[in-house]
Amino acid sequence: NTSLYQITFDELQFATWLVASRSFAIKISVDDPLVKEGSVSTAEKAIRVLLPFIDLINHSSDSANTELHLIDPEKDDAWFAIRAVRPIKKGKEITISYGASGVESSLGLLMNYGFVPDENKIDSLLLRKGGEDCIESLDGWSTTLEEDEAQLLQATGNMVNILKLRIKLKRAYSIEK
């Protein structure tokens, strides 16, 4: 019976987001027809990969102490490694910076990984009117700035950071209007 296997668009969209939020964007070299034979390609593209257990490492926007590395990308048995970027004291949490570039705004982290960090220095550059990750207008929002501020008083968990981000975006748009 084919009706047992039918899913709604919303279910498919949620499943796609769920997998994407657990994957990592990595940059790989691609063949560039303009590069001469024997030369190293400088063309890159980002792809998303699932890396079990590595997705359990917490994100740090400002002070990640490790990086994700692809080892032997040209081989069929390539593998990934976490490398320390500085000495890590025993008992200190291991963190990485999510995103293909290692620099991701809070909005990008929410859209790609499903969370908003407590603090993110890059936001001051990107989350302003005209910035890369800022809103175009306040039209179309289901809540006002004032309603978000009231909801923040009752919020718990990741919703606190999501509401703080919405408030920051709305204030940034209003100030620079």
PDB file of C-alpha atoms in Angstrom:
ATOM      1  CA  ASN A   1       0.000   0.000   0.000  1.00  0.00           C
ATOM      2  CA  THR A   2       1.663   3.235  -1.162  1.00  0.00           C
ATOM      3  CA  SER A   3      -0.323   5.388   1.290  1.00  0.00           C
ATOM      4  CA  LEU A   4       1.893   4.028   4.090  1.00  0.00           C
ATOM      5  CA  TYR A   5       4.893   5.794   2.548  1.00  0.00           C
ATOM      6  CA  GLN A   6       3.368   9.175   1.806  1.00  0.00           C
ATOM      7  CA  ILE A   7       4.722  12.088   3.791  1.00  0.00           C
ATOM      8  CA  THR A   8       3.667  15.695   3.814  1.00  0.00           C
ATOM      9  CA  PHE A   9       5.826  18.539   2.556  1.00  0.00           C
ATOM     10  CA  ASP A  10       6.200  19.791   6.142  1.00  0.00           C
ATOM     11  CA  GLU A  11       7.437  16.357   7.290  1.00  0.00           C
ATOM     12  CA  LEU A  12       9.952  16.234   4.433  1.00  0.00           C
ATOM     13  CA  GLN A  13      11.087  19.775   5.157  1.00  0.00           C
ATOM     14  CA  PHE A  14      11.553  18.964   8.863  1.00  0.00           C
ATOM     15  CA  ALA A  15      13.496  15.757   8.077  1.00  0.00           C
ATOM     16  CA  THR A  16      15.735  17.664   5.653  1.00  0.00           C
ATOM     17  CA  TRP A  17      16.393  20.370   8.242  1.00  0.00           C
ATOM     18  CA  LEU A  18      17.069  17.743  10.920  1.00  0.00           C
ATOM     19  CA  VAL A  19      19.762  16.059   8.814  1.00  0.00           C
ATOM     20  CA  ALA A  20      21.223  19.383   7.659  1.00  0.00           C
ATOM     21  CA  SER A  21      21.417  20.668  11.243  1.00  0.00           C
ATOM     22  CA  ARG A  22      23.613  17.686  12.161  1.00  0.00           C
ATOM     23  CA  SER A  23      25.928  18.032   9.165  1.00  0.00           C
ATOM     24  CA  PHE A  24      29.055  20.088   8.619  1.00  0.00           C
ATOM     25  CA  ALA A  25      29.865  22.311   5.662  1.00  0.00           C
ATOM     26  CA  ILE A  26      33.374  21.617   4.399  1.00  0.00           C
ATOM     27  CA  LYS A  27      35.305  23.100   1.509  1.00  0.00           C
ATOM     28  CA  ILE A  28      36.774  20.799  -1.115  1.00  0.00           C
ATOM     29  CA  SER A  29      38.812  21.456  -4.237  1.00  0.00           C
ATOM     30  CA  VAL A  30      37.015  21.004  -7.518  1.00  0.00           C
ATOM     31  CA  ASP A  31      38.338  20.476 -10.985  1.00  0.00           C
ATOM     32  CA  ASP A  32      38.614  23.776 -12.782  1.00  0.00           C
ATOM     33  CA  PRO A  33      38.877  23.464 -16.574  1.00  0.00           C
ATOM     34  CA  LEU A  34      40.914  26.686 -16.651  1.00  0.00           C
ATOM     35  CA  VAL A  35      43.676  25.207 -14.458  1.00  0.00           C
ATOM     36  CA  LYS A  36      46.576  23.664 -16.378  1.00  0.00           C
ATOM     37  CA  GLU A  37      47.255  19.951 -16.005  1.00  0.00           C
ATOM     38  CA  GLY A  38      49.633  19.259 -13.136  1.00  0.00           C
ATOM     39  CA  SER A  39      48.673  22.449 -11.306  1.00  0.00           C
ATOM     40  CA  VAL A  40      46.858  22.499  -7.996  1.00  0.00           C
ATOM     41  CA  SER A  41      43.239  23.591  -8.342  1.00  0.00           C
ATOM     42  CA  THR A  42      42.302  26.675  -6.361  1.00  0.00           C
ATOM     43  CA  ALA A  43      38.575  26.356  -7.065  1.00  0.00           C
ATOM     44  CA  GLU A  44      36.569  25.226  -4.038  1.00  0.00           C
ATOM     45  CA  LYS A  45      33.003  24.381  -3.228  1.00  0.00           C
ATOM     46  CA  ALA A  46      31.274  23.713   0.072  1.00  0.00           C
ATOM     47  CA  ILE A  47      29.489  20.422   0.649  1.00  0.00           C
ATOM     48  CA  ARG A  48      27.658  19.139   3.721  1.00  0.00           C
ATOM     49  CA  VAL A  49      28.706  15.866   5.366  1.00  0.00           C
ATOM     50  CA  LEU A  50      27.419  13.893   8.338  1.00  0.00           C
ATOM     51  CA  LEU A  51      30.144  13.233  10.906  1.00  0.00           C
ATOM     52  CA  PRO A  52      28.824  11.062  13.736  1.00  0.00           C
ATOM     53  CA  PHE A  53      30.166  11.989  17.176  1.00  0.00           C
ATOM     54  CA  ILE A  54      31.936  15.107  15.868  1.00  0.00           C
ATOM     55  CA  ASP A  55      28.514  16.786  15.818  1.00  0.00           C
ATOM     56  CA  LEU A  56      28.485  16.352  19.615  1.00  0.00           C
ATOM     57  CA  ILE A  57      31.324  18.868  20.010  1.00  0.00           C
ATOM     58  CA  ASN A  58      29.986  22.219  21.163  1.00  0.00           C
ATOM     59  CA  HIS A  59      30.327  25.382  19.088  1.00  0.00           C
ATOM     60  CA  SER A  60      32.278  28.463  20.128  1.00  0.00           C
ATOM     61  CA  SER A  61      31.848  31.610  18.068  1.00  0.00           C
ATOM     62  CA  ASP A  62      34.727  33.460  19.660  1.00  0.00           C
ATOM     63  CA  SER A  63      37.257  31.047  21.112  1.00  0.00           C
ATOM     64  CA  ALA A  64      37.107  27.593  19.517  1.00  0.00           C
ATOM     65  CA  ASN A  65      40.112  25.558  20.597  1.00  0.00           C
ATOM     66  CA  THR A  66      39.979  22.981  17.760  1.00  0.00           C
ATOM     67  CA  GLU A  67      39.382  22.837  14.003  1.00  0.00           C
ATOM     68  CA  LEU A  68      37.851  20.216  11.751  1.00  0.00           C
ATOM     69  CA  HIS A  69      40.295  18.926   9.109  1.00  0.00           C
ATOM     70  CA  LEU A  70      39.819  16.675   6.118  1.00  0.00           C
ATOM     71  CA  ILE A  71      42.815  14.348   5.863  1.00  0.00           C
ATOM     72  CA  ASP A  72      43.901  13.025   2.431  1.00  0.00           C
ATOM     73  CA  PRO A  73      40.908  14.468   0.534  1.00  0.00           C
ATOM     74  CA  GLU A  74      42.187  13.107  -2.784  1.00  0.00           C
ATOM     75  CA  LYS A  75      42.021   9.500  -1.582  1.00  0.00           C
ATOM     76  CA  ASP A  76      38.987   7.231  -1.378  1.00  0.00           C
ATOM     77  CA  ASP A  77      39.722   6.565   2.283  1.00  0.00           C
ATOM     78  CA  ALA A  78      39.874  10.231   3.328  1.00  0.00           C
ATOM     79  CA  TRP A  79      38.979  10.901   6.945  1.00  0.00           C
ATOM     80  CA  PHE A  80      38.289  13.754   9.327  1.00  0.00           C
ATOM     81  CA  ALA A  81      40.229  14.833  12.379  1.00  0.00           C
ATOM     82  CA  ILE A  82      39.798  17.389  15.115  1.00  0.00           C
ATOM     83  CA  ARG A  83      43.056  19.309  15.670  1.00  0.00           C
ATOM     84  CA  ALA A  84      43.838  21.613  18.560  1.00  0.00           C
ATOM     85  CA  VAL A  85      44.609  25.201  17.506  1.00  0.00           C
ATOM     86  CA  ARG A  86      46.353  25.848  20.850  1.00  0.00           C
ATOM     87  CA  PRO A  87      47.181  23.818  23.967  1.00  0.00           C
ATOM     88  CA  ILE A  88      44.066  22.580  25.784  1.00  0.00           C
ATOM     89  CA  LYS A  89      44.273  22.061  29.530  1.00  0.00           C
ATOM     90  CA  LYS A  90      43.085  18.751  30.970  1.00  0.00           C
ATOM     91  CA  GLY A  91      39.377  18.966  31.785  1.00  0.00           C
ATOM     92  CA  LYS A  92      38.782  21.948  29.453  1.00  0.00           C
ATOM     93  CA  GLU A  93      35.855  21.620  27.041  1.00  0.00           C
ATOM     94  CA  ILE A  94      36.749  20.941  23.400  1.00  0.00           C
ATOM     95  CA  THR A  95      34.950  23.349  21.041  1.00  0.00           C
ATOM     96  CA  ILE A  96      34.871  24.002  17.308  1.00  0.00           C
ATOM     97  CA  SER A  97      33.498  26.845  15.233  1.00  0.00           C
ATOM     98  CA  TYR A  98      30.612  25.631  13.069  1.00  0.00           C
ATOM     99  CA  GLY A  99      30.266  26.796   9.476  1.00  0.00           C
ATOM    100  CA  ALA A 100      32.256  26.308   6.255  1.00  0.00           C
ATOM    101  CA  SER A 101      34.406  29.346   6.923  1.00  0.00           C
ATOM    102  CA  GLY A 102      34.577  28.930  10.689  1.00  0.00           C
ATOM    103  CA  VAL A 103      32.822  32.291  10.969  1.00  0.00           C
ATOM    104  CA  GLU A 104      29.039  32.188  11.087  1.00  0.00           C
ATOM    105  CA  SER A 105      26.528  34.770  12.285  1.00  0.00           C
ATOM    106  CA  SER A 106      23.953  33.788  14.883  1.00  0.00           C
ATOM    107  CA  LEU A 107      21.315  33.855  12.152  1.00  0.00           C
ATOM    108  CA  GLY A 108      23.417  31.475  10.032  1.00  0.00           C
ATOM    109  CA  LEU A 109      23.915  29.164  13.017  1.00  0.00           C
ATOM    110  CA  LEU A 110      20.166  29.120  13.672  1.00  0.00           C
ATOM    111  CA  MET A 111      19.310  28.399  10.031  1.00  0.00           C
ATOM    112  CA  ASN A 112      22.059  25.802   9.466  1.00  0.00           C
ATOM    113  CA  TYR A 113      22.493  24.126  12.870  1.00  0.00           C
ATOM    114  CA  GLY A 114      19.348  24.905  14.872  1.00  0.00           C
ATOM    115  CA  PHE A 115      20.811  26.945  17.723  1.00  0.00           C
ATOM    116  CA  VAL A 116      21.816  30.486  18.657  1.00  0.00           C
ATOM    117  CA  PRO A 117      24.979  31.003  20.747  1.00  0.00           C
ATOM    118  CA  ASP A 118      24.967  33.143  23.886  1.00  0.00           C
ATOM    119  CA  GLU A 119      27.480  35.556  22.345  1.00  0.00           C
ATOM    120  CA  ASN A 120      28.833  35.975  18.813  1.00  0.00           C
ATOM    121  CA  LYS A 121      31.208  38.848  17.971  1.00  0.00           C
ATOM    122  CA  ILE A 122      30.572  38.544  14.220  1.00  0.00           C
ATOM    123  CA  ASP A 123      26.942  39.608  14.741  1.00  0.00           C
ATOM    124  CA  SER A 124      27.905  43.255  15.212  1.00  0.00           C
ATOM    125  CA  LEU A 125      29.220  43.239  11.621  1.00  0.00           C
ATOM    126  CA  LEU A 126      26.512  41.172   9.950  1.00  0.00           C
ATOM    127  CA  LEU A 127      23.333  41.907  11.892  1.00  0.00           C
ATOM    128  CA  ARG A 128      22.792  45.521  10.944  1.00  0.00           C
ATOM    129  CA  LYS A 129      20.662  47.155   8.297  1.00  0.00           C
ATOM    130  CA  GLY A 130      22.333  46.407   4.998  1.00  0.00           C
ATOM    131  CA  GLY A 131      24.498  43.715   6.609  1.00  0.00           C
ATOM    132  CA  GLU A 132      24.819  40.285   5.049  1.00  0.00           C
ATOM    133  CA  ASP A 133      22.458  38.561   7.508  1.00  0.00           C
ATOM    134  CA  CYS A 134      20.099  41.402   8.403  1.00  0.00           C
ATOM    135  CA  ILE A 135      16.419  41.691   7.640  1.00  0.00           C
ATOM    136  CA  GLU A 136      15.161  43.767   4.738  1.00  0.00           C
ATOM    137  CA  SER A 137      12.127  45.165   6.571  1.00  0.00           C
ATOM    138  CA  LEU A 138       9.985  44.635   9.648  1.00  0.00           C
ATOM    139  CA  ASP A 139       7.017  43.631   7.465  1.00  0.00           C
ATOM    140  CA  GLY A 140       5.960  39.992   7.588  1.00  0.00           C
ATOM    141  CA  TRP A 141       7.002  39.275  11.173  1.00  0.00           C
ATOM    142  CA  SER A 142       4.303  37.550  13.234  1.00  0.00           C
ATOM    143  CA  THR A 143       5.343  39.467  16.363  1.00  0.00           C
ATOM    144  CA  THR A 144       6.366  43.004  17.178  1.00  0.00           C
ATOM    145  CA  LEU A 145       9.566  44.019  18.954  1.00  0.00           C
ATOM    146  CA  GLU A 146       7.538  44.703  22.104  1.00  0.00           C
ATOM    147  CA  GLU A 147       5.878  41.255  21.970  1.00  0.00           C
ATOM    148  CA  ASP A 148       9.275  39.568  21.577  1.00  0.00           C
ATOM    149  CA  GLU A 149      10.598  41.510  24.576  1.00  0.00           C
ATOM    150  CA  ALA A 150       7.584  40.361  26.652  1.00  0.00           C
ATOM    151  CA  GLN A 151       8.010  36.724  25.502  1.00  0.00           C
ATOM    152  CA  LEU A 152      11.695  36.846  26.465  1.00  0.00           C
ATOM    153  CA  LEU A 153      10.710  37.272  30.121  1.00  0.00           C
ATOM    154  CA  GLN A 154       8.911  33.889  30.020  1.00  0.00           C
ATOM    155  CA  ALA A 155      11.266  32.001  27.672  1.00  0.00           C
ATOM    156  CA  THR A 156      13.530  29.098  28.611  1.00  0.00           C
ATOM    157  CA  GLY A 157      16.302  27.106  26.918  1.00  0.00           C
ATOM    158  CA  ASN A 158      17.373  27.895  23.347  1.00  0.00           C
ATOM    159  CA  MET A 159      14.224  30.017  22.912  1.00  0.00           C
ATOM    160  CA  VAL A 160      15.895  32.671  25.091  1.00  0.00           C
ATOM    161  CA  ASN A 161      18.727  33.036  22.569  1.00  0.00           C
ATOM    162  CA  ILE A 162      16.330  32.889  19.597  1.00  0.00           C
ATOM    163  CA  LEU A 163      14.240  35.710  21.046  1.00  0.00           C
ATOM    164  CA  LYS A 164      17.378  37.727  21.863  1.00  0.00           C
ATOM    165  CA  LEU A 165      18.434  37.314  18.219  1.00  0.00           C
ATOM    166  CA  ARG A 166      15.013  38.409  16.922  1.00  0.00           C
ATOM    167  CA  ILE A 167      15.096  41.433  19.221  1.00  0.00           C
ATOM    168  CA  LYS A 168      18.643  42.284  18.103  1.00  0.00           C
ATOM    169  CA  LEU A 169      17.624  42.062  14.425  1.00  0.00           C
ATOM    170  CA  LYS A 170      14.516  44.186  14.915  1.00  0.00           C
ATOM    171  CA  ARG A 171      16.377  46.795  16.962  1.00  0.00           C
ATOM    172  CA  ALA A 172      19.203  46.946  14.412  1.00  0.00           C
ATOM    173  CA  TYR A 173      16.702  47.576  11.640  1.00  0.00           C
ATOM    174  CA  SER A 174      14.783  50.192  13.655  1.00  0.00           C
ATOM    175  CA  ILE A 175      17.908  52.139  14.726  1.00  0.00           C
ATOM    176  CA  GLU A 176      19.394  52.446  11.268  1.00  0.00           C
ATOM    177  CA  LYS A 177      16.088  53.073   9.481  1.00  0.00           C
TER     178      LYS A 177
END
